[in-house]
């Protein structure tokens, strides 16, 4: 059993969305730019989903900063994580302050409107990837690790669980898995000594609540992408590295995900690897998957579902009023604006 987090089509729920949300495999929704018109529309959409599915249903988004921001103003338009690494080279204290404010503002704003998760932070290194680049903190595993731990702790202090991505590292392989199938031909030792280091170092600290596995084939280790691989998920991440949190396979609609076949085969690959949760960001593709009536009768996995529900956020701001009206947010936002002006 692998649970599904689905995308929805637009500013309001459609009949197709309602069908997908009510399927027994669906345990959450992931939002995109297509779902955001303004703050009040998004709040109404969140409240509608909550009214149907309840508080245990997980709502998520990619609100990383830089190129990956799904919600516009009044949400803070945060810089890319790469700016934190660049700042570190000039002033370590300023970089740490920027890292904390970035994480706290991102998490606090989303939680205050009822969204549990931003899939963050990126633990990849900036080492030639077309899709990662300045989404990464830095080009060295050591600096990525240091900043990522601070970022995770700041997210958690705001009440949001953390999701490290894209395990075991997407930052060195050049191809973008959204549009083609990347293959990393380095040995396991080379991977563990570079891209894997931030993940390996931070897993024992307890600051990673969920792990998103990449759709990259590491050909010297396994012939399947990590998100479909029992070797990567069960043998390495779970058994060897003792990761106890939620495992998430990247979007099944990505071009790289097609390497195992149609949507039914992609979902089955996640099941075979015993992945906890997978993303299906295209609502139509989710409907296609759910056309298989066999899936309606799959037995629930209560332990896995309970673990996923632990990703629910707990806002430290007052959810009864907009975040921008609250003193703690105002102070943090002012500190960020002042710091950015100095850089």
Coordinates of C-alpha atoms in Angstrom, one line a residue, residues 19-167:
X19 CA -13.8 12.1 -7.0
X20 CA -10.1 11.9 -6.5
X21 CA -10.2 13.4 -2.9
X22 CA -12.7 10.8 -1.8
X23 CA -10.7 7.8 -3.0
X24 CA -9.5 5.7 -0.1
X25 CA -5.9 6.0 -1.3
X26 CA -5.9 9.8 -1.2
X27 CA -4.4 11.2 1.9
X28 CA -3.5 14.8 0.8
X29 CA -3.4 17.5 -1.8
X30 CA -0.4 19.4 -3.2
X31 CA -1.0 22.9 -4.4
X32 CA 0.5 24.8 -7.4
X33 CA 0.3 28.2 -9.0
X34 CA -2.8 27.1 -10.8
X35 CA -4.5 26.9 -7.4
X36 CA -3.7 30.5 -6.3
X37 CA -5.4 33.7 -7.3
X38 CA -5.2 35.6 -4.0
X39 CA -5.1 35.0 -0.3
X40 CA -8.8 34.9 0.3
X41 CA -9.5 32.5 -2.6
X42 CA -6.7 30.1 -1.3
X43 CA -8.2 30.3 2.2
X44 CA -11.6 29.4 0.9
X45 CA -10.2 26.5 -1.1
X46 CA -8.3 25.2 2.0
X47 CA -11.4 25.5 4.2
X48 CA -13.5 23.6 1.6
X49 CA -11.0 20.7 1.5
X50 CA -10.8 20.7 5.3
X51 CA -14.7 20.6 5.5
X52 CA -14.7 17.5 3.3
X53 CA -11.6 15.7 4.5
X54 CA -10.9 16.9 8.0
X55 CA -7.8 18.1 9.8
X56 CA -5.8 14.9 9.4
X57 CA -5.8 15.3 5.6
X58 CA -2.4 16.6 4.6
X59 CA -2.1 19.8 2.5
X60 CA 1.2 20.6 0.9
X61 CA 3.0 22.9 -1.5
X62 CA 6.5 23.6 -2.9
X63 CA 7.2 27.1 -1.5
X64 CA 11.0 26.9 -1.6
X65 CA 11.8 30.5 -2.7
X66 CA 13.4 31.8 -5.8
X67 CA 12.2 29.9 -8.9
X68 CA 10.0 27.6 -6.9
X69 CA 7.3 29.8 -5.4
X70 CA 3.6 28.7 -5.9
X71 CA 1.9 31.5 -3.9
X72 CA 2.3 35.2 -4.7
X73 CA 1.7 38.2 -2.4
X74 CA 0.9 38.6 0.4
X75 CA 3.1 35.5 1.0
X76 CA 6.7 36.5 1.3
X77 CA 8.5 36.2 -2.1
X78 CA 11.6 34.5 -0.6
X79 CA 15.0 34.4 -2.4
X80 CA 16.4 31.1 -3.5
X81 CA 18.3 29.0 -0.9
X82 CA 21.4 29.6 -2.9
X83 CA 21.6 33.2 -1.6
X84 CA 22.1 31.8 1.9
X85 CA 25.2 29.9 0.8
X86 CA 26.5 33.0 -1.1
X87 CA 26.0 35.1 2.0
X88 CA 27.9 32.6 4.1
X89 CA 31.0 33.2 2.1
X90 CA 30.9 36.9 3.1
X91 CA 29.3 36.8 6.6
X92 CA 28.5 33.6 8.4
X93 CA 26.3 35.2 11.0
X94 CA 24.2 37.0 8.4
X95 CA 23.8 33.8 6.5
X96 CA 22.5 32.0 9.6
X97 CA 20.1 34.8 10.3
X98 CA 18.9 34.7 6.7
X99 CA 18.5 30.9 6.9
X100 CA 16.4 31.1 10.1
X101 CA 14.1 34.0 8.9
X102 CA 13.6 32.3 5.5
X103 CA 12.5 29.0 7.0
X104 CA 10.4 30.6 9.8
X105 CA 8.5 33.0 7.5
X106 CA 7.8 30.3 4.9
X107 CA 6.5 27.8 7.4
X108 CA 4.6 30.3 9.6
X109 CA 2.7 31.8 6.6
X110 CA 1.6 28.5 5.2
X111 CA 0.6 27.0 8.6
X112 CA -1.4 30.1 9.5
X113 CA -3.7 29.5 6.5
X114 CA -4.0 25.8 7.1
X115 CA -1.4 24.3 4.8
X116 CA 0.7 21.6 6.6
X117 CA 3.8 21.3 4.5
X118 CA 6.2 22.9 2.2
X119 CA 8.4 20.1 0.7
X120 CA 11.6 21.6 2.0
X121 CA 14.5 21.9 2.3
X122 CA 16.5 20.9 -0.8
X123 CA 19.5 18.9 0.4
X124 CA 21.0 18.5 -3.1
X125 CA 24.3 20.2 -3.8
X126 CA 24.6 22.7 -6.6
X127 CA 26.9 20.8 -8.9
X128 CA 25.7 21.1 -12.5
X129 CA 22.1 20.0 -12.5
X130 CA 19.7 21.8 -14.9
X131 CA 16.9 21.6 -12.4
X132 CA 18.6 22.2 -9.0
X133 CA 21.1 25.1 -9.4
X134 CA 20.4 27.8 -6.8
X135 CA 17.6 25.8 -5.3
X136 CA 20.5 24.2 -3.4
X137 CA 22.1 26.0 -0.4
X138 CA 25.6 25.6 -1.8
X139 CA 28.1 23.5 -3.9
X140 CA 29.7 21.7 -1.0
X141 CA 28.1 18.9 1.0
X142 CA 29.5 20.4 4.3
X143 CA 27.8 23.8 3.8
X144 CA 24.6 22.3 2.6
X145 CA 24.5 20.1 5.7
X146 CA 25.1 23.0 8.1
X147 CA 22.5 25.3 6.5
X148 CA 20.0 22.6 6.0
X149 CA 20.1 21.6 9.7
X150 CA 19.5 25.2 10.7
X151 CA 16.7 25.5 8.2
X152 CA 15.0 22.3 9.4
X153 CA 15.2 23.4 13.0
X154 CA 13.6 26.8 12.1
X155 CA 10.8 25.1 10.2
X156 CA 10.1 22.9 13.2
X157 CA 10.2 25.8 15.6
X158 CA 7.4 27.3 13.5
X159 CA 5.4 24.1 13.7
X160 CA 6.1 22.6 10.3
X161 CA 7.5 19.1 9.6
X162 CA 10.5 18.9 7.3
X163 CA 10.9 17.1 4.0
X164 CA 14.5 16.5 2.7
X165 CA 14.8 16.2 -1.1
X166 CA 15.8 14.7 -3.5
X167 CA 17.4 11.6 -1.9

